[in-house]
XYZ file of C-alpha atoms in Angstrom:
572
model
C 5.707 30.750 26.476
C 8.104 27.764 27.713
C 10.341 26.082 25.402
C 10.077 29.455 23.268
C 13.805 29.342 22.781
C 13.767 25.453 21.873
C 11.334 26.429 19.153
C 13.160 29.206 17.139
C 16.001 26.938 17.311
C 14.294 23.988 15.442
C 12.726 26.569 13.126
C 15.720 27.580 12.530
C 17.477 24.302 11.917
C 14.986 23.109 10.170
C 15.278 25.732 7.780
C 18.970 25.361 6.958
C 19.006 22.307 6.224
C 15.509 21.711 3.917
C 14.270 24.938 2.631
C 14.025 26.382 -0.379
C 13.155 29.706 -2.149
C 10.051 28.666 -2.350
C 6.519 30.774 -2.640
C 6.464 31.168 1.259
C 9.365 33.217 1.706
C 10.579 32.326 5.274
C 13.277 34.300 7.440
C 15.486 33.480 9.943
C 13.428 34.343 12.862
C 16.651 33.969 15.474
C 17.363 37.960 15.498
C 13.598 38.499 17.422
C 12.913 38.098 21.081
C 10.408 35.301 22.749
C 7.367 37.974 23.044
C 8.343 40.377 19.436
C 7.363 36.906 17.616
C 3.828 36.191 19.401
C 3.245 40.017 19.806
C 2.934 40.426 16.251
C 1.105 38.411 13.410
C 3.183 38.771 10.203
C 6.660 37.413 12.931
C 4.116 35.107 13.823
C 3.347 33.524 10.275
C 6.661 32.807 9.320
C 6.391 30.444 12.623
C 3.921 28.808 10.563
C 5.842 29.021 7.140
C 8.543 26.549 8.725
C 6.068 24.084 9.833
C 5.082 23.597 5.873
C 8.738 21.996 5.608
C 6.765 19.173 6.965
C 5.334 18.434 3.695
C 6.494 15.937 1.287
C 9.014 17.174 -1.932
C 11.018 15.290 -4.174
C 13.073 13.608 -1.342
C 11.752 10.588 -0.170
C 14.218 11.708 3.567
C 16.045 14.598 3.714
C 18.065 12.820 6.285
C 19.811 10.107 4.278
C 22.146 11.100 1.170
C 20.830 8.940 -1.342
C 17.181 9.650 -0.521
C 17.516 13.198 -1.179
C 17.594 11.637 -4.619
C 14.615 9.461 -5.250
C 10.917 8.779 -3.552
C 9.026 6.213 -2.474
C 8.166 4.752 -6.186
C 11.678 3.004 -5.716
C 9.973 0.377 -3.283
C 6.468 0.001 -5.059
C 5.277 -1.870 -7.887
C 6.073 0.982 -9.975
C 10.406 0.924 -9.915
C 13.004 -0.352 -8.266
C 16.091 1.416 -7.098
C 18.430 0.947 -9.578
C 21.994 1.564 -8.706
C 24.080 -1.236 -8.702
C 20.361 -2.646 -8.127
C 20.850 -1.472 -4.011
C 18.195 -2.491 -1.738
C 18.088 1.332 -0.333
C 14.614 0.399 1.444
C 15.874 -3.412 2.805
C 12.971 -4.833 1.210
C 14.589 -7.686 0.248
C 16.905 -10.175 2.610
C 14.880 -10.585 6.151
C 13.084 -6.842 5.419
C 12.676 -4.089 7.783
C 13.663 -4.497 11.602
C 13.544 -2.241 14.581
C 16.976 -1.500 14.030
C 17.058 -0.990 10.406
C 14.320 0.764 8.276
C 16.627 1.172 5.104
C 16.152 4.841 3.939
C 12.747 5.178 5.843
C 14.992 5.785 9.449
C 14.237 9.035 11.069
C 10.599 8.785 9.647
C 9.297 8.621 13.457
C 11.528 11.104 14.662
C 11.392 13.752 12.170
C 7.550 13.828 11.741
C 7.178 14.054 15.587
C 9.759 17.334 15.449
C 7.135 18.725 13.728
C 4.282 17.617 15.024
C 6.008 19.485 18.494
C 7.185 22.563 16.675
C 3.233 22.828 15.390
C 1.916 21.901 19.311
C 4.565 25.009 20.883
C 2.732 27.317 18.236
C -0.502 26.052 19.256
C 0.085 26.295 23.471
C 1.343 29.787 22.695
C -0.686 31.477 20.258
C -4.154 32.323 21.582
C -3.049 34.297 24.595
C -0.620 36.161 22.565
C -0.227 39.647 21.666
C -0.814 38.857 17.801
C -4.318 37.310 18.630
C -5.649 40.398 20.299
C -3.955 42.649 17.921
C -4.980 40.658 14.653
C -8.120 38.004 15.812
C -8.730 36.882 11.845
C -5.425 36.349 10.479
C -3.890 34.430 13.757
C -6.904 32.079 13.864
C -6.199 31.501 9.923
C -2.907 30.618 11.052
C -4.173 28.514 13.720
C -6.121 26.544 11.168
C -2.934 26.292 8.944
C -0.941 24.553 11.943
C -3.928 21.858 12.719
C -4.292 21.226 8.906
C -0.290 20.430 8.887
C -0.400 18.352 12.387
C -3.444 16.700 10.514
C -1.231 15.857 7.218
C 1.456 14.289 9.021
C -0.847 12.393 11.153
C -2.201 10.851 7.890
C 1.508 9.654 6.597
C 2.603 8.492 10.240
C -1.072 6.035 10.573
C -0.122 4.578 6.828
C 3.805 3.948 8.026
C 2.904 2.656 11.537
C -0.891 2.157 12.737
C -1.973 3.877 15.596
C 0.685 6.495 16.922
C 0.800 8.464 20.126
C -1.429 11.657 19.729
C -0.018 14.573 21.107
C -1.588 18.033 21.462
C 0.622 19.667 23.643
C 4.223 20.232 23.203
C 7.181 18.542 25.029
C 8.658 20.501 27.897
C 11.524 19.335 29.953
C 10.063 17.629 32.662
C 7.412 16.231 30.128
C 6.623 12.158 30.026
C 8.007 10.554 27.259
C 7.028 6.801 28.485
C 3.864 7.036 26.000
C 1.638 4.418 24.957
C 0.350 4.337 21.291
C -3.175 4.992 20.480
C -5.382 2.831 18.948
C -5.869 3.466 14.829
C -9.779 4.224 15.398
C -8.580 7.195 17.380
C -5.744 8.399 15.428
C -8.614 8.713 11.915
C -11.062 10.272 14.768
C -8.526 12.797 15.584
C -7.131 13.921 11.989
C -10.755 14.155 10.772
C -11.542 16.289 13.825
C -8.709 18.759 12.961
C -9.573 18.964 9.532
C -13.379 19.378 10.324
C -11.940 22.510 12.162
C -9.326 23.611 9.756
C -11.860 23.341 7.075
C -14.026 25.702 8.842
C -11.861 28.226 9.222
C -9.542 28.077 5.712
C -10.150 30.168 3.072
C -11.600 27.952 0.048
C -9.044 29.573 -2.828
C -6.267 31.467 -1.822
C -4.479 34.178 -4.464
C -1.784 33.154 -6.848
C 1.053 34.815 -4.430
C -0.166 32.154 -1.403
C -0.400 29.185 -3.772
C 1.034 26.060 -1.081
C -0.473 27.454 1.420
C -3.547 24.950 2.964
C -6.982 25.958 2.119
C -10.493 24.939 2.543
C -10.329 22.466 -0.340
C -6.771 20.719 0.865
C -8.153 20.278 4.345
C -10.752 18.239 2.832
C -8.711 16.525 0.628
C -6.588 15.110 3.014
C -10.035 14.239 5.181
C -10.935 12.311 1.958
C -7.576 10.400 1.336
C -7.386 9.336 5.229
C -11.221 7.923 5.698
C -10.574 5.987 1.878
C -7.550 4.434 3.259
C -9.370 3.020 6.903
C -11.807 2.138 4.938
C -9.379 -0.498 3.002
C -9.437 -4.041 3.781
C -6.141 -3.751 5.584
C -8.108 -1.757 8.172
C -10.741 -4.553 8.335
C -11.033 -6.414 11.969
C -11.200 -9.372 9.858
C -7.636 -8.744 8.096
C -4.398 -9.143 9.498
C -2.298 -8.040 11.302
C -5.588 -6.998 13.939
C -6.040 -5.261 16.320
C -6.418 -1.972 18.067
C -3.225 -0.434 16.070
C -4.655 -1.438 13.054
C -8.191 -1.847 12.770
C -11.033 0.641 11.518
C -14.342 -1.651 12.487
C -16.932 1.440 12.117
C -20.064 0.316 10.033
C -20.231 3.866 8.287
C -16.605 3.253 6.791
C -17.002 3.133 3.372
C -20.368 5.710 3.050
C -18.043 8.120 5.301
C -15.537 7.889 2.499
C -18.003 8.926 -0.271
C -18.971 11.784 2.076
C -15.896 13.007 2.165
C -14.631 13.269 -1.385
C -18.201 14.737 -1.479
C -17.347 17.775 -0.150
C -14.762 18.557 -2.456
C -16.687 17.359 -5.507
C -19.365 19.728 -4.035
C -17.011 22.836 -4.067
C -15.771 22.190 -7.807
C -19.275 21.242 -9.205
C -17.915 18.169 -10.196
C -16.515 19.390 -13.508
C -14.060 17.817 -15.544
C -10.365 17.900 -15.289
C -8.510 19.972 -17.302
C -8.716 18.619 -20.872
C -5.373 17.190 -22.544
C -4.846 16.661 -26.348
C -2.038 14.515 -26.299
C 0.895 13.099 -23.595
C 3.129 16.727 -23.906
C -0.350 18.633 -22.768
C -0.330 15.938 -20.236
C 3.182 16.078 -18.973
C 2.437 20.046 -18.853
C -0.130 19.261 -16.111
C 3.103 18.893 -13.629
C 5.123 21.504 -14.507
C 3.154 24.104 -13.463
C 0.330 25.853 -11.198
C -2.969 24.817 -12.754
C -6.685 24.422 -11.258
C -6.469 20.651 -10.834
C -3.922 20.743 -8.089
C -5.671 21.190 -4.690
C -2.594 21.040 -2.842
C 1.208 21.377 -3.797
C 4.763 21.879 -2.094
C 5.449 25.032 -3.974
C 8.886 26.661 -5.266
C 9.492 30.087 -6.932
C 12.253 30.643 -9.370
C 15.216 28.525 -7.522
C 13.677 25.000 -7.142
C 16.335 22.932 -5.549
C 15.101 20.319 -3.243
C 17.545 20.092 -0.773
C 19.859 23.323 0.000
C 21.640 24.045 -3.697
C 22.045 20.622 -4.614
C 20.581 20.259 -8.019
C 21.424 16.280 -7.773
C 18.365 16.371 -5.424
C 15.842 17.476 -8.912
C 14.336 15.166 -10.605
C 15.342 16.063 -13.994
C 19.374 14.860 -12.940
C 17.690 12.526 -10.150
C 15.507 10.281 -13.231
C 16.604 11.484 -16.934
C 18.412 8.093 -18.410
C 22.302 7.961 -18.235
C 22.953 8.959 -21.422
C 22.107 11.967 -20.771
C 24.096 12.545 -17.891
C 21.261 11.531 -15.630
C 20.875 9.241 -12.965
C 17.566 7.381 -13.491
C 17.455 6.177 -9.881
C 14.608 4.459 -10.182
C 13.817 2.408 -12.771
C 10.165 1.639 -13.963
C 9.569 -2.216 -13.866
C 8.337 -3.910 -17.208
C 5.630 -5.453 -14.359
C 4.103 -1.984 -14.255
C 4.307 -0.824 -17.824
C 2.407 -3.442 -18.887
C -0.722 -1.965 -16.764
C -0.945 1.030 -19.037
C -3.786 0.131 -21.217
C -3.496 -0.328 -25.627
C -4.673 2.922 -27.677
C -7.944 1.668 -28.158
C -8.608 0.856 -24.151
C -8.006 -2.947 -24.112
C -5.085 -4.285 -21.875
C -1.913 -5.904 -22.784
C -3.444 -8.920 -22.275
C -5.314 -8.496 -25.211
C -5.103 -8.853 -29.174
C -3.877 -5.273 -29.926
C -0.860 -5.785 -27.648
C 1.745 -6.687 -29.843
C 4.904 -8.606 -27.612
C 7.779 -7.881 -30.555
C 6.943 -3.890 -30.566
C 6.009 -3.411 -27.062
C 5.773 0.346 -26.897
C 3.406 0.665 -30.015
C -0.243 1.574 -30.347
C -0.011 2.594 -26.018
C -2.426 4.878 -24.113
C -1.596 8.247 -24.158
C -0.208 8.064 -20.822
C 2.454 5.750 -21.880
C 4.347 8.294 -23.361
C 3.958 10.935 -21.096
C 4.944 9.130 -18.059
C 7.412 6.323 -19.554
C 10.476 6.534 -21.232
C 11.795 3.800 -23.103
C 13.367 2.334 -25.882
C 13.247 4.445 -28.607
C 10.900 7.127 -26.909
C 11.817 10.533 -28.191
C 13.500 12.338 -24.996
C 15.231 15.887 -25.446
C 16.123 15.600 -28.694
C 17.092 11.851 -28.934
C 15.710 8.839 -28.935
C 16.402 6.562 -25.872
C 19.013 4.051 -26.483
C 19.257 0.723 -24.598
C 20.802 -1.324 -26.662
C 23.730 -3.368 -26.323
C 25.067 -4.389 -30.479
C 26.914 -7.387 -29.677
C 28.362 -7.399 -33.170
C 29.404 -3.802 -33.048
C 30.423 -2.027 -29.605
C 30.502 1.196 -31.626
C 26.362 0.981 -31.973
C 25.881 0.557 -28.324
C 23.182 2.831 -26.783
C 24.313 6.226 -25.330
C 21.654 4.691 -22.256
C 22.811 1.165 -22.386
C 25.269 -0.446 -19.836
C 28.426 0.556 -22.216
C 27.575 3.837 -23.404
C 30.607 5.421 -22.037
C 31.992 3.743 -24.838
C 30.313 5.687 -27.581
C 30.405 9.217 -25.654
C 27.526 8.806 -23.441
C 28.222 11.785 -20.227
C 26.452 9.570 -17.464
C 27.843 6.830 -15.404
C 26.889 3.584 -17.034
C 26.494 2.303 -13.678
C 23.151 4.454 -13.720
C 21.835 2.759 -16.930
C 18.427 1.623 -16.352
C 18.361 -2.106 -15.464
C 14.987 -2.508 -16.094
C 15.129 -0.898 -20.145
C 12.690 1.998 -18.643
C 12.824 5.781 -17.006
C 10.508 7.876 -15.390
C 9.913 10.646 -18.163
C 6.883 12.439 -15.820
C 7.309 15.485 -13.619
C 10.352 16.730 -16.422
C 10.791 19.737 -17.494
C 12.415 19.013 -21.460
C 12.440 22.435 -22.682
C 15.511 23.013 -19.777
C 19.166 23.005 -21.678
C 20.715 20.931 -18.939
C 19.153 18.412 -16.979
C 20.799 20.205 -13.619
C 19.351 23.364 -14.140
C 16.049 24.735 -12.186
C 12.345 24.967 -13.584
C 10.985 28.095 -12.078
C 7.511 27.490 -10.008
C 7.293 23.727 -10.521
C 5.059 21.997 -8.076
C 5.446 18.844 -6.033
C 1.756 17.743 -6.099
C 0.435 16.501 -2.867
C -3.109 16.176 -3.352
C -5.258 16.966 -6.827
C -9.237 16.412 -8.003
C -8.293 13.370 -9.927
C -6.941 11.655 -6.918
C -11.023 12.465 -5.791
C -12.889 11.504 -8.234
C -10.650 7.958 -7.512
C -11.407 8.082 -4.101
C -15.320 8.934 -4.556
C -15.309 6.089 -7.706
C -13.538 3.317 -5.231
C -16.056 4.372 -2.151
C -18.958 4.000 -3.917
C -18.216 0.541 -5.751
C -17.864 -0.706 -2.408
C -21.359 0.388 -1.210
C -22.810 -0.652 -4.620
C -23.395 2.759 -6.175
C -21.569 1.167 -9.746
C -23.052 3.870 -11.627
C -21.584 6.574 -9.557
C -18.315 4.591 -9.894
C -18.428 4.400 -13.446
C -19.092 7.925 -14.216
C -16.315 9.327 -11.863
C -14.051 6.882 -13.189
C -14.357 8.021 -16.579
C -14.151 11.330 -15.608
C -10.352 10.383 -14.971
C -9.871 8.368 -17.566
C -11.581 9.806 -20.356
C -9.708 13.001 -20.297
C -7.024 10.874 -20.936
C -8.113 9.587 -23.803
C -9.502 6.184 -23.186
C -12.833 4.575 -24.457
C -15.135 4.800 -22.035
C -15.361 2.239 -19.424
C -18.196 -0.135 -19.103
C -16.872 -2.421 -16.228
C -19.376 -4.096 -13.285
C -18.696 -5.980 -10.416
C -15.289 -7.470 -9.785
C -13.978 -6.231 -13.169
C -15.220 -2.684 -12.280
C -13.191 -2.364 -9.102
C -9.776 -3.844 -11.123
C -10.247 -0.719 -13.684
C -10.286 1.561 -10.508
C -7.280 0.198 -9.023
C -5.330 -0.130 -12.629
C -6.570 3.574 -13.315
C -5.348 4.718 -9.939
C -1.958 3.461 -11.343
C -1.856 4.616 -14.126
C -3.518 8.047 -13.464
C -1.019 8.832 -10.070
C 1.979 6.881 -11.021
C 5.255 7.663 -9.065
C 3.306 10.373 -7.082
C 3.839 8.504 -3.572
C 0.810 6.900 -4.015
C 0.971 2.993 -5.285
C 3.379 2.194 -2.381
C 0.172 2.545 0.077
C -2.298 1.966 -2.035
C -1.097 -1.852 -2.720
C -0.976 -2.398 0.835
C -4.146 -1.181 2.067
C -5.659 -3.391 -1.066
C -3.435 -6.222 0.538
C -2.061 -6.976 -3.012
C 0.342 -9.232 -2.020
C 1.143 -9.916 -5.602
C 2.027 -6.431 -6.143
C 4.200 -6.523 -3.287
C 6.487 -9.695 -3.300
C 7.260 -10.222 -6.719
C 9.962 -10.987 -9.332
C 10.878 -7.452 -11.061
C 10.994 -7.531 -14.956
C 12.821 -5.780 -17.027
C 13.905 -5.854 -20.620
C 17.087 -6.659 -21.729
C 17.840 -4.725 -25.846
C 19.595 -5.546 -28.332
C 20.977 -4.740 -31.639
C 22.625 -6.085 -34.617
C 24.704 -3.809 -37.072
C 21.906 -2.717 -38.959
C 20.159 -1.258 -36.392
C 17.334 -4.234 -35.885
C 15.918 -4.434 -32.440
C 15.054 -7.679 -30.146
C 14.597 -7.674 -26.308
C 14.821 -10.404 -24.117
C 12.510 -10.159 -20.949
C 14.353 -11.345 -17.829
C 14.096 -10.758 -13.967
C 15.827 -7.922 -12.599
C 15.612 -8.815 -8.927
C 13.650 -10.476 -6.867
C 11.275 -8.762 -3.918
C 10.057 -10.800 -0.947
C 6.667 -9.905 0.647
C 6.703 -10.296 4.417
C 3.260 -9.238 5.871
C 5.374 -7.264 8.391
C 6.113 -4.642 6.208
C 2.081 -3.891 6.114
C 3.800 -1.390 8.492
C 7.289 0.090 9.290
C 8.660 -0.996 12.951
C 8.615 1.261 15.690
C 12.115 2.420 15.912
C 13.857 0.183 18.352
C 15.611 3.281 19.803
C 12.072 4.948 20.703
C 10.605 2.031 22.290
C 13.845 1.925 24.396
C 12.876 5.394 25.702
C 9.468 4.892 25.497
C 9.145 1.071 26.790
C 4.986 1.668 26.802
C 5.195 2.293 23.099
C 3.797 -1.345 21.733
C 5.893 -2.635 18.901
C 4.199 -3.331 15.801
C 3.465 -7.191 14.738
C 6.196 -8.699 13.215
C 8.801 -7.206 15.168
């Protein structure tokens, strides 16, 4: 049992400084001895409970201040950060380096922490005590730990390509000069582990274990990693090339289908839960429901990071006015992918340019706020009155002036705020929403992946009718899309549908979407006279350079120093 010690001490640290009381009660296992841990199987799954912390919440990095505060939505075509309109992620001036990251630093080192703490467990665990005393519920555990080394193996391939895989934990007199391996190996590997995990998870788990990995997540996170090798960033014929990047296997995209398959299998492919209108929608966040496959979870005191309730969303993104923060602010470029009532697109007749936020898709609404949307007992108030400073907005850049509680400095540059994921029935925007999820992986996010797999073998039928199963339930005509105009509904609906859930970020760069990713950010700019008559002028916010680079983060320059086998990553 070496590095035993080393262990309870990162378990340990690791749980001071991220946990929460969340479902998975976890104790401070310091007060036990080396062998009372691995001699007995309930010590021995609260091991296991602290290597969940390795699982994405509402921090983008728990490591840097400000990105306790927002996600990753800040640096995609969804939002921009919008505090004094910071470039928090440096993806502006010369981008990422080796040297600076932005808010993405300690990525590489943190996941790794993990990805050790889960190897001690497994180098430990099946000569111990706990196994021979409890054979069933230790190799469940076992399962858990490769499903969670498997998950972080997933984000580090998206951040960085191919990645060093490590099985075994770090000792002492361990090797760190290690070489990266190729990206082919690193998909190999996760889908390996989760073949196993799979196997050996439960398929449902009871309400009290809700966050806990099952069957179904194992296979979920199979399905999200083989969609994204498939992607044409992972094509030999794309680049950057090579062995860190490329995913040449012929069976890409028919392995992809295959593996949403499973979990379509499991659920019968039924429908998602049916909505009525964008509050039944909204609902679909706040709580534990059957569409969520796999969720951070948090009991009745949901703070993020230690007791800071500036690390919640409801403070983090609620507009200004109402003494929130609205880090990051939706960009009019993204808002005007949400489709018209009656399913056409804004580039169409029924969009109307003076009244932008009429006759919108349900989603609008549920996932938007704007100017004049109806927001915990207000409207949402933009507008600067020129003619009157006592009619400015409580949300514009002067509402201090007319009693607004925020810091105008937070006012959303952009004339949006993200309205999903809060709770409105709370009576302060810093208080806690007992047994709200952070949603890692759901069924919709499926059916996507299963619809997007099988337009690229052909199977438009098949794409068609799980598409629809996404976006019908929110209310859209059905969609009768082929060929090229087919696979643009799947990528607007995948949007639309998992907007400012981590995904868009990734999902523009494995599409290579360059115009997604270097771009000039809108936003609208209101206004008001003195008898309350709106105009807006559209205008750019800031402007976002695309360097192919930042396809991929830079291996930290202070790893490669102490790893000088570890090849850097094009660009840098």
């Amino acid at each position: 049992m070496k590095q035993i010690k080393k262990m309870f001490l990162l378990v340990v640290g690791v749980l001071s400084i991220t946990s929460c009381e969340d479902v998975l009660e976890t104790e401070n296992l310091g007060a036990y001895s080396e062998n009372s841990v691995y001699n007995d199987p309930d010590l021995l799954e609260k091991v296991v409970f602290s290597a969940y912390n390795s699982t994405e919440g509402w921090a983008l990095n728990k490591s840097v201040w400000w990105s306790r505060r927002y996600n990753i939505e800040a640096g995609s075509f969804e939002a921009k950060f919008n505090f004094k309109n910071l470039d928090r992620l440096r993806l502006r001036g010369n981008g990422w380096t080796a040297q600076n990251e932005g808010d993405f630093r300690n990525k590489w080192r943190d996941n790794f922490r993990f990805v050790n703490e889960i190897n001690q467990f497994l180098d430990n665990v099946d000569d111990s005590q706990a196994m021979a005393v409890n054979p069933d519920k230790v190799n469940s555990l076992k399962a858990e730990m490769k499903f969670l080394r498997a998950n972080i193996y997933t984000k580090m391939i998206k951040m960085f390509g191919g990645v060093p895989i490590f099985t075994t934990a770090f000792g002492l007199n361990s090797d760190f000069d290690v070489e990266r391996n190729s990206y082919e190996e690193c998909v190999d590997f996760i889908v390996r582990e989760l073949d196993e995990a799979a196997a050996v998870l439960p398929e449902t788990r009871p309400a009290g274990e809700f966050g806990r990995a099952t069957k179904l997540a194992a296979l979920a996170v199979k399905s999200r990693t083989l969609l994204f090798a498939a992607s044409t960033l992972h094509d030999p014929s794309t680049e950057p090339s090579g062995p860190m990047y490329d995913y040449p296997k012929a069976s890409k995209w028919k392995d992809a289908v295959d593996a949403a398959q499973e979990v379509i299998d499991i659920v019968g492919a039924r429908d998602l839960i049916a909505v009525s209108d964008a509050q039944a929608y909204r609902n679909l966040f706040l709580s534990v429901n059957d569409d969520i496959i796999f969720a951070r979870p948090y009991g009745s005191d949901l703070y993020d990071f230690g007791l800071d309730a500036n690390s919640l969303i409801d403070q983090t993104q609620s507009p200004s006015g109402y003494g929130g923060w609205g880090i990051s602010s939706p960009t009019h470029n993204f808002a005007l992918e949400f489709n018209m009532a009656d399913g056409t697109t804004t580039d169409g007749v029924s969009y109307d340019a003076a009244n932008p936020n009429d006759n919108r898709e349900m989603r609008y609404y549920a996932v938007l706020n704007f100017q004049g949307s109806e927001f915990r007992g207000r409207q949402v108030d933009y507008a600067l009155c020129p003619s009157d400073p006592t009619l400015h907005g409580l949300d514009s850049p002067e509402g201090s002036t007319v009693g607004s509680p925020g810091n105008d400095l937070h006012s959303s540059k952009t004339g949006y705020n993200i309205r999903k994921f809060h709770n409105e029935d709370l009576s302060a925007i810093n208080e806690t929403t007992a047994g709200r999820p952070y949603i890692l992986y759901r069924l919709a996010e499926i059916y996507l992946n299963y619809a997007e797999a099988q337009y690229m073998l052909g199977q438009e039928g098949q794409a068609r009718d799980f598409l629809n199963k996404v976006s019908s339930r929110a209310l859209q005509p059905l969609i009768t899309a082929s060929g090229p105009d087919l696979l643009e509904a799947i990528k607007r609906e995948r949007r639309i549908e998992l907007a400012f859930e981590g995904h868009n970020f990734w999902d523009e760069r494995r599409w290579m979407n360059t115009e997604n990713l270097g771009f000039d950010i809108k936003g609208l700019r209101w206004e008001k006279d003195a008898s309350g008559n709106l105009s807006y002028i559209e205008e750019t916010i800031v402007t976002r350079p695309w360097f192919n680079k930042q396809y991929y983060l830079p291996i930290p320059n202070n790893e490669v120093l102490k790893a000088p086998s570890l090849l850097q990553n094009d660009g840098y």
